[in-house]
XYZ file of C-alpha atoms in Angstrom:
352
model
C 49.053 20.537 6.396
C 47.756 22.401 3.146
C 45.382 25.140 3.510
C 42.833 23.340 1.351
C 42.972 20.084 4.035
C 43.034 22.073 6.349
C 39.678 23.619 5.377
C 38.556 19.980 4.540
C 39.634 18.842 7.688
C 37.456 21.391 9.852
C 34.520 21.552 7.563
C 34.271 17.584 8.330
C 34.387 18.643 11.944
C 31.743 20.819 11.909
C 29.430 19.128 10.185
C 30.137 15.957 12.330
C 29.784 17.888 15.822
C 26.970 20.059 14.733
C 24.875 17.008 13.235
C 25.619 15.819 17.167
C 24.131 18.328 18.625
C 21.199 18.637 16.877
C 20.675 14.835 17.499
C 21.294 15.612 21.075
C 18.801 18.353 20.612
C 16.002 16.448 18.986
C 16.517 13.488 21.228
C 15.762 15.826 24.400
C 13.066 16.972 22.791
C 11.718 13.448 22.423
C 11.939 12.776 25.922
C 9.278 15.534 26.884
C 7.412 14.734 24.510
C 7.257 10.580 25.252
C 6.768 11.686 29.434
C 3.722 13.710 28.321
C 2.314 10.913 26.519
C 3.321 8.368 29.502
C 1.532 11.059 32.003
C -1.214 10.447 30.523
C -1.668 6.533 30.182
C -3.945 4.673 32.351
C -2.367 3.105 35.213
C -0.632 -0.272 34.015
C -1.434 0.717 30.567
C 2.740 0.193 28.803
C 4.962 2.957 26.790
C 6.542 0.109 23.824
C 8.841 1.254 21.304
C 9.332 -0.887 18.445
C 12.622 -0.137 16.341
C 12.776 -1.122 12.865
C 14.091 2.178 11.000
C 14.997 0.780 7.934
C 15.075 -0.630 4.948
C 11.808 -0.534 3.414
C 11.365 -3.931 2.877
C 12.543 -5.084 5.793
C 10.106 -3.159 7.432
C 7.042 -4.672 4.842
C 8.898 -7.991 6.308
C 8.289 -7.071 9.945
C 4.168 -5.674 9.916
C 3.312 -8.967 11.315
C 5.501 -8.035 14.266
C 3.079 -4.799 14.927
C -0.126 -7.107 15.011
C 1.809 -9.755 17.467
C 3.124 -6.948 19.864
C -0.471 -5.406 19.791
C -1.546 -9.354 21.033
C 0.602 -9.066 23.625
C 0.111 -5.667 24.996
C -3.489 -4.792 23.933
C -3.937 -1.510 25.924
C -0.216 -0.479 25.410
C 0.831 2.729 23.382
C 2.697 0.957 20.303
C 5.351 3.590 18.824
C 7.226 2.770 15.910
C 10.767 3.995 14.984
C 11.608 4.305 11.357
C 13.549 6.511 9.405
C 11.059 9.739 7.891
C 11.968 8.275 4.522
C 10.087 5.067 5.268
C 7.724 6.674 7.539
C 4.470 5.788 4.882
C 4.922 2.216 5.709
C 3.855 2.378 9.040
C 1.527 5.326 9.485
C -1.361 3.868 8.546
C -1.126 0.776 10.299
C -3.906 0.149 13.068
C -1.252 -1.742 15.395
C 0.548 0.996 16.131
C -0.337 4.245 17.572
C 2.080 6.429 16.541
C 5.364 6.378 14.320
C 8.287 7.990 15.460
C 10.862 9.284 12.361
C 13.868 8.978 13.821
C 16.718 11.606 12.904
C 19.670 9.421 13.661
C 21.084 6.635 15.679
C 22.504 9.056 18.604
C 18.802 10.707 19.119
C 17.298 6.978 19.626
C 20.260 6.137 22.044
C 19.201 9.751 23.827
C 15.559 8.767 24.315
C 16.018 5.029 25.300
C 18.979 6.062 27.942
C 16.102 7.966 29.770
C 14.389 4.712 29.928
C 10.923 5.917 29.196
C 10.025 3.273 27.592
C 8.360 0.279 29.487
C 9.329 -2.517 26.298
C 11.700 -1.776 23.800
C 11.734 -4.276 21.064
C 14.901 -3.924 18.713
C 14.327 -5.703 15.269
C 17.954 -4.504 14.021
C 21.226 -5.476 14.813
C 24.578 -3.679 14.565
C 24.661 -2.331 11.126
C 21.329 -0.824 11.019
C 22.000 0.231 14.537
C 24.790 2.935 12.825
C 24.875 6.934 12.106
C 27.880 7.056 9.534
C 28.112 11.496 10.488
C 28.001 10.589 14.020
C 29.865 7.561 13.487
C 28.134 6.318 16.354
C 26.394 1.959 16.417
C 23.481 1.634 18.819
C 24.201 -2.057 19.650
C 21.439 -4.750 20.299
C 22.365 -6.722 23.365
C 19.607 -9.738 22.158
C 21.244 -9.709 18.739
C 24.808 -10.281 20.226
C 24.014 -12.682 23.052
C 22.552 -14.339 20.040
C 25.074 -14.067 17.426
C 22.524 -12.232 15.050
C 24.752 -10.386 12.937
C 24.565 -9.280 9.157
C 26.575 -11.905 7.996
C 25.048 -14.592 9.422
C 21.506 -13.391 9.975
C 19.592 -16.102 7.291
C 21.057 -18.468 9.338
C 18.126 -17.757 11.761
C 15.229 -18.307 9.534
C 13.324 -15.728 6.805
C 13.689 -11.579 7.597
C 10.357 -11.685 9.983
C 12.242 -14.914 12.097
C 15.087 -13.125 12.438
C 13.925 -9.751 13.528
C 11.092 -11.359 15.815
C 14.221 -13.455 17.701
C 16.243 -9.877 17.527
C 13.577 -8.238 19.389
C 13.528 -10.970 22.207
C 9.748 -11.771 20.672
C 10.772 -15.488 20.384
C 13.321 -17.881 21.241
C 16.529 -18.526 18.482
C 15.705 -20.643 16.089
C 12.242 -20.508 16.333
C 9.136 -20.051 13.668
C 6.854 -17.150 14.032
C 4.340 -18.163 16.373
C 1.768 -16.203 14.557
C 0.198 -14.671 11.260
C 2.954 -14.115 8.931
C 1.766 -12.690 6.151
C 3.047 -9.189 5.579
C 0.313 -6.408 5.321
C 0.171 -2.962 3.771
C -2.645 -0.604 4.071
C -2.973 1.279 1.341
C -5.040 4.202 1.091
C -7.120 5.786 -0.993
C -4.795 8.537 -1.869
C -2.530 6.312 -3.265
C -5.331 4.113 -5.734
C -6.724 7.938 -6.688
C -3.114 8.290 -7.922
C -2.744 5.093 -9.668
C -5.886 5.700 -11.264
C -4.803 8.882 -12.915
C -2.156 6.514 -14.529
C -5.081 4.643 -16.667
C -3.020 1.002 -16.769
C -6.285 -0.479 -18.258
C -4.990 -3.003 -19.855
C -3.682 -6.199 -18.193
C -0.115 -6.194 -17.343
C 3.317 -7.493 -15.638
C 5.233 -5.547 -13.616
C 9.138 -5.869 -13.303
C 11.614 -4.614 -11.136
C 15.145 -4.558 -12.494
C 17.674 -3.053 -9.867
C 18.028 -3.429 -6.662
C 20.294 -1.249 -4.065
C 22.915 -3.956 -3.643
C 24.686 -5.810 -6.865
C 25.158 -9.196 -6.019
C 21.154 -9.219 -5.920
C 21.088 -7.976 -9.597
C 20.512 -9.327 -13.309
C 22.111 -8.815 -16.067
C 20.612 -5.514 -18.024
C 20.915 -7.248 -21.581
C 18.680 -10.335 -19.756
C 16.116 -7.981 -18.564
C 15.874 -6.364 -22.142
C 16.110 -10.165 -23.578
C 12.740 -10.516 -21.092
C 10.767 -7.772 -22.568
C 11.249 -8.365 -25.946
C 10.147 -11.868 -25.050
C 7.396 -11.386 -23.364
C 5.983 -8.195 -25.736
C 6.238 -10.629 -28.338
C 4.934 -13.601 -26.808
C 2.339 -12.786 -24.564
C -0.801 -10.214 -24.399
C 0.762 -8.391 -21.269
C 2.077 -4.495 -21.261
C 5.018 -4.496 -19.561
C 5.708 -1.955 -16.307
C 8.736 -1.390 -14.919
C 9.086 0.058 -10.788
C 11.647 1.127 -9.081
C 13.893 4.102 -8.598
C 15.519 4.431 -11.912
C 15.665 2.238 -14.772
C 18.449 1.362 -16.722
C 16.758 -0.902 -19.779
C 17.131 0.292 -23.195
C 14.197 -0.914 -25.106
C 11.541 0.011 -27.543
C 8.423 -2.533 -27.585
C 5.397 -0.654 -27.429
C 4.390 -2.284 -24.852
C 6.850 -1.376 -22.196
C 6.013 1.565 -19.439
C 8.622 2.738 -17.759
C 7.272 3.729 -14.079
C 10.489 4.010 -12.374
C 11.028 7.476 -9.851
C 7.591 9.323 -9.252
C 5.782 7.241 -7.841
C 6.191 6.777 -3.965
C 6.239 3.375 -1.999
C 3.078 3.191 -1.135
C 1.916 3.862 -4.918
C 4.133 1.158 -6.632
C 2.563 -1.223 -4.322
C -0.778 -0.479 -5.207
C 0.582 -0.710 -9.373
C 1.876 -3.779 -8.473
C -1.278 -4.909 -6.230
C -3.021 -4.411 -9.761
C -0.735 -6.409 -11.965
C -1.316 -9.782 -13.115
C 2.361 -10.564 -12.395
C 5.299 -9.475 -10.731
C 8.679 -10.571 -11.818
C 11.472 -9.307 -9.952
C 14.744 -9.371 -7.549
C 14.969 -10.139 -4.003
C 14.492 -6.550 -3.223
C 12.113 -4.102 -1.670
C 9.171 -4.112 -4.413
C 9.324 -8.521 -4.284
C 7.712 -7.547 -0.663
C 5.178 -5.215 -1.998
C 4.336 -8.227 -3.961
C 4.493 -10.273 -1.240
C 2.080 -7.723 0.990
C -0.248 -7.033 -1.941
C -1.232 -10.639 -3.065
C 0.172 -10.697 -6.388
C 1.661 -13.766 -8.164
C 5.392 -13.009 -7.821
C 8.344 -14.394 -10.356
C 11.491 -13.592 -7.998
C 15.214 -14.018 -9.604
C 17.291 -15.405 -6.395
C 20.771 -16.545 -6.242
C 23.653 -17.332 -3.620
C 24.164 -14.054 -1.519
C 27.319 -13.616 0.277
C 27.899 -16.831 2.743
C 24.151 -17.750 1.839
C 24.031 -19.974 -1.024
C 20.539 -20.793 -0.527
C 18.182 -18.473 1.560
C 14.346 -17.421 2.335
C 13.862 -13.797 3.036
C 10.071 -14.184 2.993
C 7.150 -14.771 5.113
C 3.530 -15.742 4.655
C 2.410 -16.736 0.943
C 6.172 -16.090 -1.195
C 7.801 -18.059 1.486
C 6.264 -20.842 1.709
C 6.143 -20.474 -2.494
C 2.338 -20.667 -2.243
C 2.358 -17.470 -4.086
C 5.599 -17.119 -5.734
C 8.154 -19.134 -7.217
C 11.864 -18.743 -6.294
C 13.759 -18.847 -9.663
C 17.323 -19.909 -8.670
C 20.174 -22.473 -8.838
C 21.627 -23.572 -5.498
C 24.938 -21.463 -5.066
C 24.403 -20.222 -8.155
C 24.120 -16.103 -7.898
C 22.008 -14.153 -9.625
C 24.190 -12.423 -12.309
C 24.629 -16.261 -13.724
C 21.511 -17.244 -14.254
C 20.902 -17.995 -18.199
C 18.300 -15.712 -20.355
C 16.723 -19.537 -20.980
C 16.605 -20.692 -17.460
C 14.445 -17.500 -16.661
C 12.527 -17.656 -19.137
C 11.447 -21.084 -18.646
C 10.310 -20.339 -15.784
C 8.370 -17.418 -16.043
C 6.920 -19.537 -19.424
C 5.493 -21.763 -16.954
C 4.110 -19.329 -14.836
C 2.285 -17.788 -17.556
C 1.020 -20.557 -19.085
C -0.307 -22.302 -15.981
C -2.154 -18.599 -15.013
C -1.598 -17.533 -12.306
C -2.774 -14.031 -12.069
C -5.043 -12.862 -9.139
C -8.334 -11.570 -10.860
C-alpha cells in the first residue's frame, strides 16, 4: 500500500467513525431532551414522531399527512423529522408542534431504539432511510411487508398515497381518506422579500432543471419556449430553481434561480399567472400555492405513466400533465409543448 492510500485510506476512516460518534452523540442528546418533553404531557396525552426528512417536495406532498395525524391524535405532541435543509417547510405548520432536524440516519435509529415515542409514523422507505458516511439504512418494516420500494413505489398511488400506506396511516392500495391538497404557510417574511423584488408586471414562471435527468428537457427547448412566449404573449418570463442553465436574451426573461430560499420561490410562484415546469420540487410549490401549473411529464424508470400529485394538479383540476404515454421527457417535441401551453394561455387560466 502507497503512502498516499494509505493516508486516503485512514482519512476515510476517520471521518466515517467520527461522523458516528457525533450521531451517537446527538442522538443521546435527543433522548433527554424527548423524556423531558414526555414528563411533562398530560396523562394519555401521545409522544408521535412523524418521519419524512426529505426531499422537499416530497415533503410539500405529505402536509396533508400532518393535518390527518393531528385528526387522529388531537391532544398528542406532533414532532416532525426532516433534514435542517428542509426544515422551513414544516416549521410553520400549525399541525405539528415541533420539527426535529435530523443530523443523520444513525441519530434517528438512536432515538427511536429508546422507544420514546408512543406512534412513529415512517413516510420513507429504504433509500431515504440511508446515511451514505455512516453507510448505515434505517429500514421501514410497513414499507417491506408491503413491497413499497423506490422502484416500484407509483405503483401504490400519487407521493401522498404512498407515504400515507408507508406510515401504516391506511391500508395498500388505498386513496387518502382525507383533504389532499398540499398546504404551505408562508409567512410574511418571505412576501416582504418578494416584494423587494418589484415583479409588477404579470408573469410566468418556469422551472428548467430538476435534480434527476430522466425528469429533464432539453435546454435548446426551454430557450425555444422563451423566445416563444416573449414574442407571443404579454408575460415576463421568471425562471426558479437552483441554477439555470438557459442562454437567452429576450428582455423579458428574469433569471431568479439561487437566492431565493424555498419558501420564497413559492410565494414568486404563488404570484405568477402561470407555472410551467418539470415534475420536480417547485411543480409542488405550484401545486401548494394555487397556481395554474403547465408540468412536462414523461415515462420515468419502470413508470411509463405516473401521478405524483395530490389535491388540485392530480386530479388535473389545476394543472395539465403535458406528456406522451411511455414517452420520456427528453423526447417530447418543441411543437407538442408548445401546443399545449398555447392552449393554456389562450383559454386563461391564471388565478387573479
Amino acid at each position: 500500500m502507497t503512502l498516499e492510500r494509505f493516508i486516503q485510506l485512514w482519512t476515510h476512516r476517520y471521518k466515517k467513525y467520527s461522523h458516528i460518534f457525533t450521531a451517537q452523540l446527538l442522538g443521546y442528546k435527543a433522548i433527554l431532551h424527548f423524556r423531558s418533553i414526555k414528563v411533562n404531557l398530560r396523562k394519555g396525552q401521545k409522544l408521535v414522531a412523524i418521519v419524512r426528512t426529505e426531499h422537499f417536495g416530497d415533503i410539500i406532498a405529505s402536509e396533508p399527512i400532518s393535518r390527518y395525524v393531528r385528526s387522529l391524535h388531537p391532544d398528542a405532541h406532533i414532532v416532525w423529522f426532516v433534514k435542517p435543509a428542509y426544515q422551513s417547510l414544516v416549521a410553520f405548520n400549525p399541525s405539528v408542534d415541533e420539527v426535529f432536524t435530523e443530523f443523520c440516519v444513525t441519530q434517528r435509529q438512536v432515538i427511536f431504539e429508546a422507544k420514546i415515542f408512543d406512534d412513529v409514523i415512517e413516510l420513507q422507505f429504504r433509500n431515504n432511510n440511508h446515511c451514505p458516511v455512516c453507510d448505515v439504512y434505517y429500514e421501514n418494516p410497513v414499507a417491506q411487508s408491503r413491497s413499497i420500494n423506490v422502484d416500484n413505489y407509483f405503483n401504490f398511488g400519487n407521493l401522498l398515497e404512498v407515504f400515507a400506506q408507508s406510515g401504516n396511516l391506511i391500508p395498500a392500495k388505498t386513496i387518502f381518506p382525507a383533504d389532499d391538497q398540499p398546504r404551505l404557510y408562508l409567512q410574511d417574511v418571505h412576501r416582504e422579500k418578494v416584494d423587494a423584488l418589484q415583479l409588477h408586471k404579470r408573469y410566468v414562471v418556469l422551472h428548467c432543471r430538476s435534480n434527476f435527468a430522466p425528469k429533464d428537457w432539453p435546454t435548446e427547448r426551454w430557450e425555444q419556449l422563451v423566445d416563444w412566449l416573449a414574442e407571443n404573449y404579454d408575460y415576463d418570463i421568471i425562471e426558479i430553481g437552483q441554477e439555470s442553465n438557459l442562454h437567452v436574451t429576450t428582455k423579458a426573461y428574469r433569471n431568479l434561480c439561487g437566492p431565493l430560499s424555498i419558501l420564497e420561490t413559492a410565494e414568486v410562484i404563488r404570484r405568477a399567472s402561470f407555472f410551467i415546469g418539470l415534475d420536480s420540487g417547485p411543480s409542488h410549490l405550484g401545486n401548494a400555492t394555487g397556481t395554474f401549473g403547465v408540468i412536462l411529464m414523461g415515462s420515468l424508470n419502470d413508470f411509463p405513466h405516473y401521478n405524483p400529485y395530490s389535491g388540485k394538479y392530480g386530479r388535473q383540476e389545476n394543472a395539465i400533465f403535458v406528456r406522451k404515454h411511455g414517452v420520456p421527457c427528453r423526447e417530447l417535441s418543441f411543437e407538442f409543448v408548445q401546443d399545449k401551453v398555447e392552449q393554456v394561455l389562450s383559454r386563461g387560466f391564471e388565478i387573479a
